[in-house]
């Protein structure tokens, strides 16, 4: 008998999306994406959603702490795939893509802008 929550296709998916600029609006977009990914049967990971609640994205040290939190999820093996959203791949997302590639984590562009930008990073 299998466990009630056993679903072999379920993935831990890191949701990458630009945050800088209109932080509040971008956070809402990420939350909506996370909701959709969860409905699709996967577990979204977006640790960077926490940082803007207690730090200032415009302060370099605060931003570095947020980026470090994201990279830690990759380094500790919590990420099955990196999914890219938004109109472009931001500087922070480029760091995440580079680390995912280094760790052999699949990178999936989910929007036209990220598909375009990913081609230039390969």
PDB file of C-alpha atoms in Angstrom:
ATOM      1  CA  UNK A   1       0.000   0.000   0.000  1.00  0.00           C
ATOM      2  CA  UNK A   2       1.415   3.395  -0.942  1.00  0.00           C
ATOM      3  CA  UNK A   3       1.458   6.481   1.252  1.00  0.00           C
ATOM      4  CA  UNK A   4      -1.510   8.842   0.661  1.00  0.00           C
ATOM      5  CA  UNK A   5       0.753  11.699  -0.492  1.00  0.00           C
ATOM      6  CA  UNK A   6       3.081   9.665  -2.675  1.00  0.00           C
ATOM      7  CA  UNK A   7       3.199  11.226  -6.126  1.00  0.00           C
ATOM      8  CA  UNK A   8       6.328  10.359  -8.126  1.00  0.00           C
ATOM      9  CA  UNK A   9       5.919  13.286 -10.528  1.00  0.00           C
ATOM     10  CA  UNK A  10       5.868  15.908  -7.744  1.00  0.00           C
ATOM     11  CA  UNK A  11       8.877  18.244  -7.986  1.00  0.00           C
ATOM     12  CA  UNK A  12      10.433  20.856  -5.724  1.00  0.00           C
ATOM     13  CA  UNK A  13      10.495  23.811  -8.113  1.00  0.00           C
ATOM     14  CA  UNK A  14      12.463  26.987  -7.469  1.00  0.00           C
ATOM     15  CA  UNK A  15      10.422  29.880  -8.860  1.00  0.00           C
ATOM     16  CA  UNK A  16      12.698  32.569 -10.300  1.00  0.00           C
ATOM     17  CA  UNK A  17      11.181  35.944 -11.130  1.00  0.00           C
ATOM     18  CA  UNK A  18      12.533  39.508 -11.122  1.00  0.00           C
ATOM     19  CA  UNK A  19      11.779  41.315  -7.858  1.00  0.00           C
ATOM     20  CA  UNK A  20      13.634  44.624  -8.233  1.00  0.00           C
ATOM     21  CA  UNK A  21      11.629  47.612  -9.403  1.00  0.00           C
ATOM     22  CA  UNK A  22       8.013  47.341  -8.281  1.00  0.00           C
ATOM     23  CA  UNK A  23       8.776  44.937  -5.436  1.00  0.00           C
ATOM     24  CA  UNK A  24       5.195  44.695  -4.112  1.00  0.00           C
ATOM     25  CA  UNK A  25       3.728  43.975  -7.553  1.00  0.00           C
ATOM     26  CA  UNK A  26       6.440  41.456  -8.395  1.00  0.00           C
ATOM     27  CA  UNK A  27       5.938  39.669  -5.082  1.00  0.00           C
ATOM     28  CA  UNK A  28       2.220  39.356  -5.880  1.00  0.00           C
ATOM     29  CA  UNK A  29       3.097  37.881  -9.285  1.00  0.00           C
ATOM     30  CA  UNK A  30       5.386  35.332  -7.635  1.00  0.00           C
ATOM     31  CA  UNK A  31       2.700  34.372  -5.122  1.00  0.00           C
ATOM     32  CA  UNK A  32       0.230  33.803  -7.995  1.00  0.00           C
ATOM     33  CA  UNK A  33       2.822  31.688  -9.834  1.00  0.00           C
ATOM     34  CA  UNK A  34       3.476  29.668  -6.673  1.00  0.00           C
ATOM     35  CA  UNK A  35      -0.251  29.059  -6.290  1.00  0.00           C
ATOM     36  CA  UNK A  36      -0.495  27.805  -9.882  1.00  0.00           C
ATOM     37  CA  UNK A  37       2.580  25.573  -9.541  1.00  0.00           C
ATOM     38  CA  UNK A  38       1.127  24.120  -6.345  1.00  0.00           C
ATOM     39  CA  UNK A  39      -2.185  23.425  -8.120  1.00  0.00           C
ATOM     40  CA  UNK A  40      -0.199  21.589 -10.813  1.00  0.00           C
ATOM     41  CA  UNK A  41       0.987  19.195  -8.117  1.00  0.00           C
ATOM     42  CA  UNK A  42       4.471  20.566  -7.487  1.00  0.00           C
ATOM     43  CA  UNK A  43       5.996  22.320  -4.497  1.00  0.00           C
ATOM     44  CA  UNK A  44       7.126  25.869  -5.261  1.00  0.00           C
ATOM     45  CA  UNK A  45      10.224  27.231  -3.535  1.00  0.00           C
ATOM     46  CA  UNK A  46      10.691  31.014  -3.365  1.00  0.00           C
ATOM     47  CA  UNK A  47      12.733  31.969  -0.267  1.00  0.00           C
ATOM     48  CA  UNK A  48      13.305  35.474  -1.642  1.00  0.00           C
ATOM     49  CA  UNK A  49       9.674  36.321  -0.864  1.00  0.00           C
ATOM     50  CA  UNK A  50      10.639  36.620   2.796  1.00  0.00           C
ATOM     51  CA  UNK A  51      13.543  39.086   2.440  1.00  0.00           C
ATOM     52  CA  UNK A  52      11.519  42.137   1.251  1.00  0.00           C
ATOM     53  CA  UNK A  53       9.270  41.862   4.310  1.00  0.00           C
ATOM     54  CA  UNK A  54      12.153  42.791   6.624  1.00  0.00           C
ATOM     55  CA  UNK A  55      14.855  44.307   4.418  1.00  0.00           C
ATOM     56  CA  UNK A  56      15.392  46.946   1.744  1.00  0.00           C
ATOM     57  CA  UNK A  57      16.084  45.553  -1.733  1.00  0.00           C
ATOM     58  CA  UNK A  58      17.850  48.824  -2.559  1.00  0.00           C
ATOM     59  CA  UNK A  59      20.492  48.220   0.118  1.00  0.00           C
ATOM     60  CA  UNK A  60      23.294  46.065  -1.296  1.00  0.00           C
ATOM     61  CA  UNK A  61      23.923  44.168   1.974  1.00  0.00           C
ATOM     62  CA  UNK A  62      20.198  43.344   2.342  1.00  0.00           C
ATOM     63  CA  UNK A  63      20.034  42.187  -1.280  1.00  0.00           C
ATOM     64  CA  UNK A  64      23.101  39.982  -0.822  1.00  0.00           C
ATOM     65  CA  UNK A  65      21.450  38.281   2.170  1.00  0.00           C
ATOM     66  CA  UNK A  66      18.362  37.588   0.038  1.00  0.00           C
ATOM     67  CA  UNK A  67      20.446  36.155  -2.815  1.00  0.00           C
ATOM     68  CA  UNK A  68      22.372  33.998  -0.340  1.00  0.00           C
ATOM     69  CA  UNK A  69      19.078  32.543   0.962  1.00  0.00           C
ATOM     70  CA  UNK A  70      18.119  31.576  -2.579  1.00  0.00           C
ATOM     71  CA  UNK A  71      21.443  29.935  -3.340  1.00  0.00           C
ATOM     72  CA  UNK A  72      21.345  27.985  -0.092  1.00  0.00           C
ATOM     73  CA  UNK A  73      18.212  26.179  -1.306  1.00  0.00           C
ATOM     74  CA  UNK A  74      20.175  24.965  -4.337  1.00  0.00           C
ATOM     75  CA  UNK A  75      23.317  24.055  -2.410  1.00  0.00           C
ATOM     76  CA  UNK A  76      21.377  22.008   0.161  1.00  0.00           C
ATOM     77  CA  UNK A  77      19.669  19.977  -2.550  1.00  0.00           C
ATOM     78  CA  UNK A  78      16.137  21.327  -2.076  1.00  0.00           C
ATOM     79  CA  UNK A  79      15.627  22.119  -5.768  1.00  0.00           C
ATOM     80  CA  UNK A  80      14.627  19.606  -8.445  1.00  0.00           C
ATOM     81  CA  UNK A  81      14.161  22.198 -11.186  1.00  0.00           C
ATOM     82  CA  UNK A  82      14.580  25.945 -11.690  1.00  0.00           C
ATOM     83  CA  UNK A  83      11.624  27.564 -13.465  1.00  0.00           C
ATOM     84  CA  UNK A  84      12.094  31.053 -14.917  1.00  0.00           C
ATOM     85  CA  UNK A  85       9.257  33.581 -15.122  1.00  0.00           C
ATOM     86  CA  UNK A  86       8.916  37.260 -15.995  1.00  0.00           C
ATOM     87  CA  UNK A  87       9.712  39.538 -18.900  1.00  0.00           C
ATOM     88  CA  UNK A  88      13.455  38.960 -18.600  1.00  0.00           C
ATOM     89  CA  UNK A  89      16.146  37.100 -16.688  1.00  0.00           C
ATOM     90  CA  UNK A  90      17.312  39.546 -14.014  1.00  0.00           C
ATOM     91  CA  UNK A  91      20.846  39.736 -12.630  1.00  0.00           C
ATOM     92  CA  UNK A  92      19.784  37.702  -9.588  1.00  0.00           C
ATOM     93  CA  UNK A  93      18.172  35.091 -11.801  1.00  0.00           C
ATOM     94  CA  UNK A  94      21.395  34.817 -13.835  1.00  0.00           C
ATOM     95  CA  UNK A  95      23.191  33.795 -10.632  1.00  0.00           C
ATOM     96  CA  UNK A  96      20.514  31.168  -9.963  1.00  0.00           C
ATOM     97  CA  UNK A  97      20.759  29.828 -13.531  1.00  0.00           C
ATOM     98  CA  UNK A  98      24.556  29.564 -13.270  1.00  0.00           C
ATOM     99  CA  UNK A  99      24.352  27.657  -9.985  1.00  0.00           C
ATOM    100  CA  UNK A 100      21.601  25.364 -11.288  1.00  0.00           C
ATOM    101  CA  UNK A 101      23.723  24.511 -14.311  1.00  0.00           C
ATOM    102  CA  UNK A 102      26.771  23.887 -12.093  1.00  0.00           C
ATOM    103  CA  UNK A 103      24.691  21.519  -9.933  1.00  0.00           C
ATOM    104  CA  UNK A 104      23.058  19.830 -12.967  1.00  0.00           C
ATOM    105  CA  UNK A 105      19.611  21.103 -12.005  1.00  0.00           C
ATOM    106  CA  UNK A 106      17.297  21.457 -15.026  1.00  0.00           C
ATOM    107  CA  UNK A 107      16.416  25.054 -15.964  1.00  0.00           C
ATOM    108  CA  UNK A 108      13.014  25.637 -17.590  1.00  0.00           C
ATOM    109  CA  UNK A 109      12.061  28.999 -19.113  1.00  0.00           C
ATOM    110  CA  UNK A 110       8.314  29.463 -18.630  1.00  0.00           C
ATOM    111  CA  UNK A 111       7.775  32.822 -20.351  1.00  0.00           C
ATOM    112  CA  UNK A 112       8.723  34.248 -23.735  1.00  0.00           C
ATOM    113  CA  UNK A 113      11.127  36.759 -22.188  1.00  0.00           C
ATOM    114  CA  UNK A 114      12.965  34.156 -20.150  1.00  0.00           C
ATOM    115  CA  UNK A 115      13.103  31.777 -23.140  1.00  0.00           C
ATOM    116  CA  UNK A 116      14.741  34.534 -25.184  1.00  0.00           C
ATOM    117  CA  UNK A 117      17.208  35.489 -22.449  1.00  0.00           C
ATOM    118  CA  UNK A 118      18.080  31.889 -21.591  1.00  0.00           C
ATOM    119  CA  UNK A 119      19.270  31.329 -25.162  1.00  0.00           C
ATOM    120  CA  UNK A 120      21.859  34.078 -24.676  1.00  0.00           C
ATOM    121  CA  UNK A 121      23.099  32.481 -21.434  1.00  0.00           C
ATOM    122  CA  UNK A 122      23.660  29.033 -22.917  1.00  0.00           C
TER     123      UNK A 122
END
